[in-house]
Short mmCIF file of C-alpha atoms in Angstrom, two decimals:
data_model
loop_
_atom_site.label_atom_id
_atom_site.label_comp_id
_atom_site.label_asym_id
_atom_site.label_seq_id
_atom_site.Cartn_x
_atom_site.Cartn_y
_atom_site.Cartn_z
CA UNK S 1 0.00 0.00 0.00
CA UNK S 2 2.42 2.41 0.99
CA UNK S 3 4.48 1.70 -2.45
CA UNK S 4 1.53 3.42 -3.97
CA UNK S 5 1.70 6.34 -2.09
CA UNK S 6 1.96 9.60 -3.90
CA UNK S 7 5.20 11.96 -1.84
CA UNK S 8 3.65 14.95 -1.77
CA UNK S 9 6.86 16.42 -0.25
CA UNK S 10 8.13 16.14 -3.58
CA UNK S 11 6.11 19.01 -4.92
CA UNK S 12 6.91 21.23 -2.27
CA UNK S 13 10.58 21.88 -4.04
CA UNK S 14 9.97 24.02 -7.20
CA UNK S 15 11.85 21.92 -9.11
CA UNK S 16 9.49 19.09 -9.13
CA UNK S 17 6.18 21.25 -9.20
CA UNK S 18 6.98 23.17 -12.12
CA UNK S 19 6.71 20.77 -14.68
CA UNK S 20 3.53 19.32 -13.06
CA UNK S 21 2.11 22.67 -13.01
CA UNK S 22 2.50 22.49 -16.65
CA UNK S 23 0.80 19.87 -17.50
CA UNK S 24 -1.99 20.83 -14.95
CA UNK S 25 -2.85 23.71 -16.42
CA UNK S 26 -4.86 22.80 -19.54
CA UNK S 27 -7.24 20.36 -17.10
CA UNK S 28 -8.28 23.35 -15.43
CA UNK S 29 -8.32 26.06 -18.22
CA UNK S 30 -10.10 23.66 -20.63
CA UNK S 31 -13.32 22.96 -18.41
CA UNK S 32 -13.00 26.42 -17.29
CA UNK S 33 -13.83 27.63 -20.69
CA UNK S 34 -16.69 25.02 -21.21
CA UNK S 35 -18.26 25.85 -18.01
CA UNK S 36 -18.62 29.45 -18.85
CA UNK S 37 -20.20 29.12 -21.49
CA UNK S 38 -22.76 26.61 -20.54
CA UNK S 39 -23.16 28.59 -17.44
CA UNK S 40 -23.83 31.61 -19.48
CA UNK S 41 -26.31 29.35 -21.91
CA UNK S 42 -28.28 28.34 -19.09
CA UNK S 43 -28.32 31.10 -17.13
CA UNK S 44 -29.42 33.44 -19.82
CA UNK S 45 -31.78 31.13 -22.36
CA UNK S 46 -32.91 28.29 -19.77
CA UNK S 47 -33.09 29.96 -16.60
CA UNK S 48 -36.60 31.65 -15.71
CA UNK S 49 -37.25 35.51 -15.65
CA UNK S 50 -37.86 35.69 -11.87
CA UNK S 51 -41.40 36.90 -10.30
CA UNK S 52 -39.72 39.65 -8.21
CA UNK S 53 -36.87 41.24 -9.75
CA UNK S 54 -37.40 40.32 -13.35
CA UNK S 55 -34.12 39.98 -15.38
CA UNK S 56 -31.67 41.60 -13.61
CA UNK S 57 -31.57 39.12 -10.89
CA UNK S 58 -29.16 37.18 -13.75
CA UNK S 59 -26.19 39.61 -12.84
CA UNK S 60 -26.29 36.79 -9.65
CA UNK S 61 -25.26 34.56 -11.72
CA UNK S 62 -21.91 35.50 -11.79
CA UNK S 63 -21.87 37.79 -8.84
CA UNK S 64 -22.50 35.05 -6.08
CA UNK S 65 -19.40 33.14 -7.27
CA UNK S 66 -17.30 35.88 -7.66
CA UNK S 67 -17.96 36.68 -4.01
CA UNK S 68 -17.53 33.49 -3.11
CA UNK S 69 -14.17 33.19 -4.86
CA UNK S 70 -13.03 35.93 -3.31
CA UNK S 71 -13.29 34.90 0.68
CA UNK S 72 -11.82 31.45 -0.32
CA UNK S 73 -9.14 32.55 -2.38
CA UNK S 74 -8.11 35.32 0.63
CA UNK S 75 -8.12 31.95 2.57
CA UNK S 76 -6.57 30.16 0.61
CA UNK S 77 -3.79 32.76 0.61
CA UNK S 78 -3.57 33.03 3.80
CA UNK S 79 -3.30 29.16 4.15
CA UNK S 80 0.14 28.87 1.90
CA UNK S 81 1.57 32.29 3.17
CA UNK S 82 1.16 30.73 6.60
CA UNK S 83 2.41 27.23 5.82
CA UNK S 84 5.28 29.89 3.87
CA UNK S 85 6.28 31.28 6.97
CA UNK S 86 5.93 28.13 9.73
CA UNK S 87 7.65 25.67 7.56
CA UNK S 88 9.89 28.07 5.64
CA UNK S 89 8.34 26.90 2.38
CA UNK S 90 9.26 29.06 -0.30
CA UNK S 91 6.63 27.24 -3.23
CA UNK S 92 4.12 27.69 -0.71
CA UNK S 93 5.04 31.55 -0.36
CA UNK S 94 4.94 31.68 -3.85
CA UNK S 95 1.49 30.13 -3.91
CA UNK S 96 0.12 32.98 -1.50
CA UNK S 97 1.89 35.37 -4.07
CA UNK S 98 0.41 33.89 -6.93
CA UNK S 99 -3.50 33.36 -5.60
CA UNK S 100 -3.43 37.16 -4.39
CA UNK S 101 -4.20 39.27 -7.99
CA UNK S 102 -6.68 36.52 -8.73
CA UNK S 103 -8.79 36.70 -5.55
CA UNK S 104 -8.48 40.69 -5.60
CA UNK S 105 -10.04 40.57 -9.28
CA UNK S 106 -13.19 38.47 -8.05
CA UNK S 107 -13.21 40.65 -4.95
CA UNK S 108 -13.48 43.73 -7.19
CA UNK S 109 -15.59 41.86 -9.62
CA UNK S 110 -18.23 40.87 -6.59
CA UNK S 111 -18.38 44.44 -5.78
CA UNK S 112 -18.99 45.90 -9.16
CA UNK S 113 -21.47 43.20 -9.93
CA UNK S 114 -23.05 43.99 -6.38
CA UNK S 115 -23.41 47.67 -7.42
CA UNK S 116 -25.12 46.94 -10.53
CA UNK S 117 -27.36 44.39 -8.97
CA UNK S 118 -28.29 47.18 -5.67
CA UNK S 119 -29.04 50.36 -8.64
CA UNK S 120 -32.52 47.90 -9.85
CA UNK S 121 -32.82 46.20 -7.21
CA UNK S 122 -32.40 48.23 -3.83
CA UNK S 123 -32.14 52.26 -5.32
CA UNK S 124 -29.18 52.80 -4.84
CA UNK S 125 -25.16 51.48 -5.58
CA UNK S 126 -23.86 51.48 -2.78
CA UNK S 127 -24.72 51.56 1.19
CA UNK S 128 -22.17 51.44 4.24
CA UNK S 129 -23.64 47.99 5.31
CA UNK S 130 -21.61 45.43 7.44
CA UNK S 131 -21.60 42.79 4.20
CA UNK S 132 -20.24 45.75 1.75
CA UNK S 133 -17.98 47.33 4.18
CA UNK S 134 -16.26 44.37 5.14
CA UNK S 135 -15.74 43.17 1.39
CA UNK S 136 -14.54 46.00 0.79
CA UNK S 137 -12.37 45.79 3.86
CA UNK S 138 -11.27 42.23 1.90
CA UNK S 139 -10.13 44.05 -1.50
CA UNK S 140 -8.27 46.48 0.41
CA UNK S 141 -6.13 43.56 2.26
CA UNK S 142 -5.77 42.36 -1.11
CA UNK S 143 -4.60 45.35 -1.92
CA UNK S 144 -2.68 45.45 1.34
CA UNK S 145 -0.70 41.95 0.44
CA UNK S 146 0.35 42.82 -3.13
CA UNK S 147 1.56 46.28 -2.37
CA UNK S 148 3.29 45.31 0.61
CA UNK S 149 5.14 42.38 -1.19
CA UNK S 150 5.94 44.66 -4.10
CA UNK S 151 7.56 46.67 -1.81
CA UNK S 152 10.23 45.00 -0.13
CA UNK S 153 13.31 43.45 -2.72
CA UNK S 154 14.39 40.34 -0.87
CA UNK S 155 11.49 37.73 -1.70
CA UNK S 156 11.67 35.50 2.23
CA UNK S 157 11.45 39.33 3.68
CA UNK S 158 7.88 39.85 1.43
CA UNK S 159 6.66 36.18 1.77
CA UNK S 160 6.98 37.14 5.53
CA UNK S 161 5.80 40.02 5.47
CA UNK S 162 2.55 39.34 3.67
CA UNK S 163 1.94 36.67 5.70
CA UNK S 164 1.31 38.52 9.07
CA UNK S 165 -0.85 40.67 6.87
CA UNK S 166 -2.59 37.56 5.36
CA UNK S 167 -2.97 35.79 8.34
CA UNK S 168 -4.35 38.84 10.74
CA UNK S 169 -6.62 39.48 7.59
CA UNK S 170 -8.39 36.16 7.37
CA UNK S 171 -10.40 37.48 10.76
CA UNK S 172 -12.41 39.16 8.22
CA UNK S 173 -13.63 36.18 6.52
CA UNK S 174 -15.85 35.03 8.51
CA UNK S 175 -17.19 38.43 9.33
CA UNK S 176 -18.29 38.74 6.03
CA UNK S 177 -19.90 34.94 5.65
CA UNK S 178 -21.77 36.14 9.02
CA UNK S 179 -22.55 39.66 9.05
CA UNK S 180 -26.07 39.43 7.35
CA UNK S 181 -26.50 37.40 10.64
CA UNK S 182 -25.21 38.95 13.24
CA UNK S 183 -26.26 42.77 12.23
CA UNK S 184 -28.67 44.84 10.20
CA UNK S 185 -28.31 44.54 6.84
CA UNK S 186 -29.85 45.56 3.63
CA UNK S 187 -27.76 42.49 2.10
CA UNK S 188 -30.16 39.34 2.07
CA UNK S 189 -28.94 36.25 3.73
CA UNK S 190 -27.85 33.03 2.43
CA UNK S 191 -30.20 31.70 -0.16
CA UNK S 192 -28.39 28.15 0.10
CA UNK S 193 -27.79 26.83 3.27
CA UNK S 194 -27.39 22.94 4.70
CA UNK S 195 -31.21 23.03 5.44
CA UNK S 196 -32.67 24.61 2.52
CA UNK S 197 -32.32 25.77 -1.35
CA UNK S 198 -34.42 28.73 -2.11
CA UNK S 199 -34.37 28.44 -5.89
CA UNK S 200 -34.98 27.39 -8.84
CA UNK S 201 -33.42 24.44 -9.97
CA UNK S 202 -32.00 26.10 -13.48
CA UNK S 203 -31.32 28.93 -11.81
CA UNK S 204 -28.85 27.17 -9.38
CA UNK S 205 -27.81 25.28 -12.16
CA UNK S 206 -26.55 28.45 -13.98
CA UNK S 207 -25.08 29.47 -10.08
CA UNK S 208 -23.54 26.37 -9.84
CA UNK S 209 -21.84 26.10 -13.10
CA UNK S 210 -20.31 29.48 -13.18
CA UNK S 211 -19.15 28.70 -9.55
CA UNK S 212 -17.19 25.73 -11.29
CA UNK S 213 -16.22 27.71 -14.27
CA UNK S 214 -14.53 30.68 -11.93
CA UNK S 215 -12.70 27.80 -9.39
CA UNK S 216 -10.90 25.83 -12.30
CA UNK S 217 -10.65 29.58 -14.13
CA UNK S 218 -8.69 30.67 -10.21
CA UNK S 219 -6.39 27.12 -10.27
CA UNK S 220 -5.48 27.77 -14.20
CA UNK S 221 -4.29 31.47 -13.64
CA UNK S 222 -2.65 30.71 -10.38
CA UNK S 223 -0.54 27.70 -11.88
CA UNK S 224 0.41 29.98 -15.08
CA UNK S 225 1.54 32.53 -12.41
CA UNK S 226 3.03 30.52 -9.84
CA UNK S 227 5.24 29.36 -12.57
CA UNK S 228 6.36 32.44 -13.56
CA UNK S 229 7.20 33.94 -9.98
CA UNK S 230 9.39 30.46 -9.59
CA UNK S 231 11.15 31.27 -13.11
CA UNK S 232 11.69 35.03 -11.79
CA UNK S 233 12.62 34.11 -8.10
CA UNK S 234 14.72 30.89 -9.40
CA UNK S 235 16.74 32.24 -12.82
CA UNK S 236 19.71 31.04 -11.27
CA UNK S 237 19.05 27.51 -10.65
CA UNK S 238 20.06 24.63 -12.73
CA UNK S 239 17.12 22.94 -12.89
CA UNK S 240 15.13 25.96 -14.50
CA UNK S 241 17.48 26.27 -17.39
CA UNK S 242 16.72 22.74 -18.49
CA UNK S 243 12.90 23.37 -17.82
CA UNK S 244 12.89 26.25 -19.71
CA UNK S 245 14.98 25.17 -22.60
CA UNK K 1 -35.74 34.35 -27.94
CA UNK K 2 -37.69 37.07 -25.16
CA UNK K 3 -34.02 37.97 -23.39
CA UNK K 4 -32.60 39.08 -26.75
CA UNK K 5 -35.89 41.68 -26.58
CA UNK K 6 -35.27 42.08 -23.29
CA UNK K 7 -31.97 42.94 -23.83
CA UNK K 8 -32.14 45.54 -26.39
CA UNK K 9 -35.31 47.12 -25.23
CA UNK K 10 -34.92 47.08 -20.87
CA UNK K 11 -33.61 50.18 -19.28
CA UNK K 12 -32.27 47.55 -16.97
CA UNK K 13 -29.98 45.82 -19.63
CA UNK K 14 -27.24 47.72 -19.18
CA UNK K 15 -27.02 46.45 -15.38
CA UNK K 16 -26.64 43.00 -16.75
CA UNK K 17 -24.01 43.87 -19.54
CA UNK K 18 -22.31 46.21 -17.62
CA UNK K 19 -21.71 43.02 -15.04
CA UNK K 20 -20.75 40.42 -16.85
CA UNK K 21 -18.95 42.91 -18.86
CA UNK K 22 -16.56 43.98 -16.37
CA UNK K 23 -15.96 40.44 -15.09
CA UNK K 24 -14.69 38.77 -18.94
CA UNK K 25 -12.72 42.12 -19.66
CA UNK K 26 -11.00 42.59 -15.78
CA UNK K 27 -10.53 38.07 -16.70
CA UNK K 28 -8.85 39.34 -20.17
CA UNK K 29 -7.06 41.82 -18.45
CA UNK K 30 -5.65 39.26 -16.68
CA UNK K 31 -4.71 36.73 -18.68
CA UNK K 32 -2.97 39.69 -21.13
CA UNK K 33 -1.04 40.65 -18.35
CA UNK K 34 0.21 37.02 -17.51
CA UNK K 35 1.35 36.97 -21.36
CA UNK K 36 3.11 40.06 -21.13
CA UNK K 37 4.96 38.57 -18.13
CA UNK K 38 5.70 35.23 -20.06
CA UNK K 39 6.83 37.33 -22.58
CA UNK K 40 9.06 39.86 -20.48
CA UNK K 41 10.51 36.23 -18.77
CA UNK K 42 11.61 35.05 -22.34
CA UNK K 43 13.32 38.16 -22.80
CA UNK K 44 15.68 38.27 -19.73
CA UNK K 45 16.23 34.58 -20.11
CA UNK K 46 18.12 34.77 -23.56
CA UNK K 47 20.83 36.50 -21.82
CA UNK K 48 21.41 34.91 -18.76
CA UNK K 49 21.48 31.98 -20.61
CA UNK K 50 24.14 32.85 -22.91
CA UNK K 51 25.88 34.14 -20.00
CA UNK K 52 25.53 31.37 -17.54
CA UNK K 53 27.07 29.31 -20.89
CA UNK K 54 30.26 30.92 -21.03
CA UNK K 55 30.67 31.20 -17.23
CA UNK K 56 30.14 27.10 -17.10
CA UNK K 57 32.98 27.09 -19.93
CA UNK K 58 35.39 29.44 -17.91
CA UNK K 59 35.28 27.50 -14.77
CA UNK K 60 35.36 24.27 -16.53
CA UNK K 61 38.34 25.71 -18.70
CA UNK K 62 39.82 26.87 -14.98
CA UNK K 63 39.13 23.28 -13.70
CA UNK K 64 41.02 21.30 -16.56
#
């Protein structure tokens, strides 16, 4: 049994995970691209106009998983910078590097999408509720991580670095997932929950495969970029030169 | 076809373009900038390859 046994330790050293991030990367991005568009099929030409708020309820489609994307990416991030720091891992520092532009983007892009959703829907774009506020509090630690790391030259000194930031940040995770519980909020609450699915079946379908479409999108990007910080942060090493040739 | 309608008619519409809009161009904008970096990578590599070439033949010269 134990022959059979993948090492796992093995793809900690860049050496090893850079050619297996290669040949990753066209599982993910492939699907990706299938997904969105039969995400974008269904959720446009299938899905139902809904009783309430008519068509513009659609722009939840792709603004639900883009929110989502964005608190599990930050964790995500915050995961590897952590394991970064504890273990001295530098791939998994690099990881944290390379998930942070990505998760910012679907941050933004829940945000924007939110905005256009609250104009029909609520009045107005924007209100200084606890679920807003604290996303936005979430794109500006994004924020907060890249600029940071951008700004100091040795690379272990900005792995570091960003991962007190990461790691004090993830606080704010779950006071996003719970703040249209625990105060006020013009934001509904969870539609989905363990106990009960308040939709339409296409219309989570649509959800659901746009959910899929932005995950495998997030692991594509992140492996294309991952690679290139190890070809930056590595030039020097043997290994890369025969990689690369 | 009643969303194509919708969507040229609605006052609305633009809510819905504008959103899935900004998501596929900030996902181009992306992707464009992780070409630009491939691209910037394949430049500084032709150098330090050449150079890390003739250093390996000078200390290997030095070594004989």
């Amino acid at each position: 049994m134990s022959n059979h046994r993948i090492n796992w330790y093995k793809y900690a050293a860049p050496a090893n995970f850079y050619p297996l991030a290669g040949k990753l990367i066209p599982l993910f991005a492939i699907p990706s691209a299938i997904l969105f568009v039969a995400g974008i099929y269904v959720g446009f030409f299938v899905a139902p106009t809904d009783a309430v708020q008519g068509e513009s309820y659609r722009i939840l489609f792709i603004h639900v998983p883009a929110a989502w994307m964005g608190m599990f990416l930050y964790v995500m991030m915050a995961v590897y910078a952590g394991v970064g720091w504890a273990f001295n891992a530098r791939l998994a520092s690099m990881m944290a590097t390379a998930i942070s532009p990505t998760g910012a983007i679907f941050t933004f892009i829940s945000l924007v999408t939110g905005s256009l959703w609250g104009r029909p829907a609520w009045g107005v774009w924007w209100v200084w509720d606890a679920r807003l506020t604290s996303t936005l509090i979430l794109l500006f630690l994004y924020i907060g991580f890249i600029s940071l790391q951008s700004s100091i030259d040795d690379a272990r000194r900005a792995d570091r670095a960003g991962a007190v930031l990461a790691l004090v940040g993830v606080v704010n995770v779950p006071i996003i997932y719970f703040s249209v519980q625990w105060w006020n909020s013009l934001h509904q609450g969870a539609t989905i929950t363990k106990n009960s699915f308040k939709m339409a079946p296409s219309m989570a379908t649509a959800m659901f495969l746009l959910l899929g479409a932005c995950w495998l999108y997030s692991i594509a990007v992140v492996l294309v970029r991952v690679r290139y910080i190890i070809r930056e942060r590595e030039q020097e090493a043997p290994w890369l030169a025969e990689a690369t040739a | 076809m009643g969303i194509i309608k919708y969507f040229a008619t609605d006052k609305y519409a633009v809510y819905i373009w504008g959103s899935y809009g900004v998501t596929f161009l900030l996902m181009a904008i992306e992707i464009i900038m992780l070409l630009k970096r491939k691209r910037n990578l394949a430049r500084r590599a032709e150098p330090a390859a050449k150079g890390r070439d003739s250093q390996f033949q000078t200390s290997f010269q030095e070594s004989q």
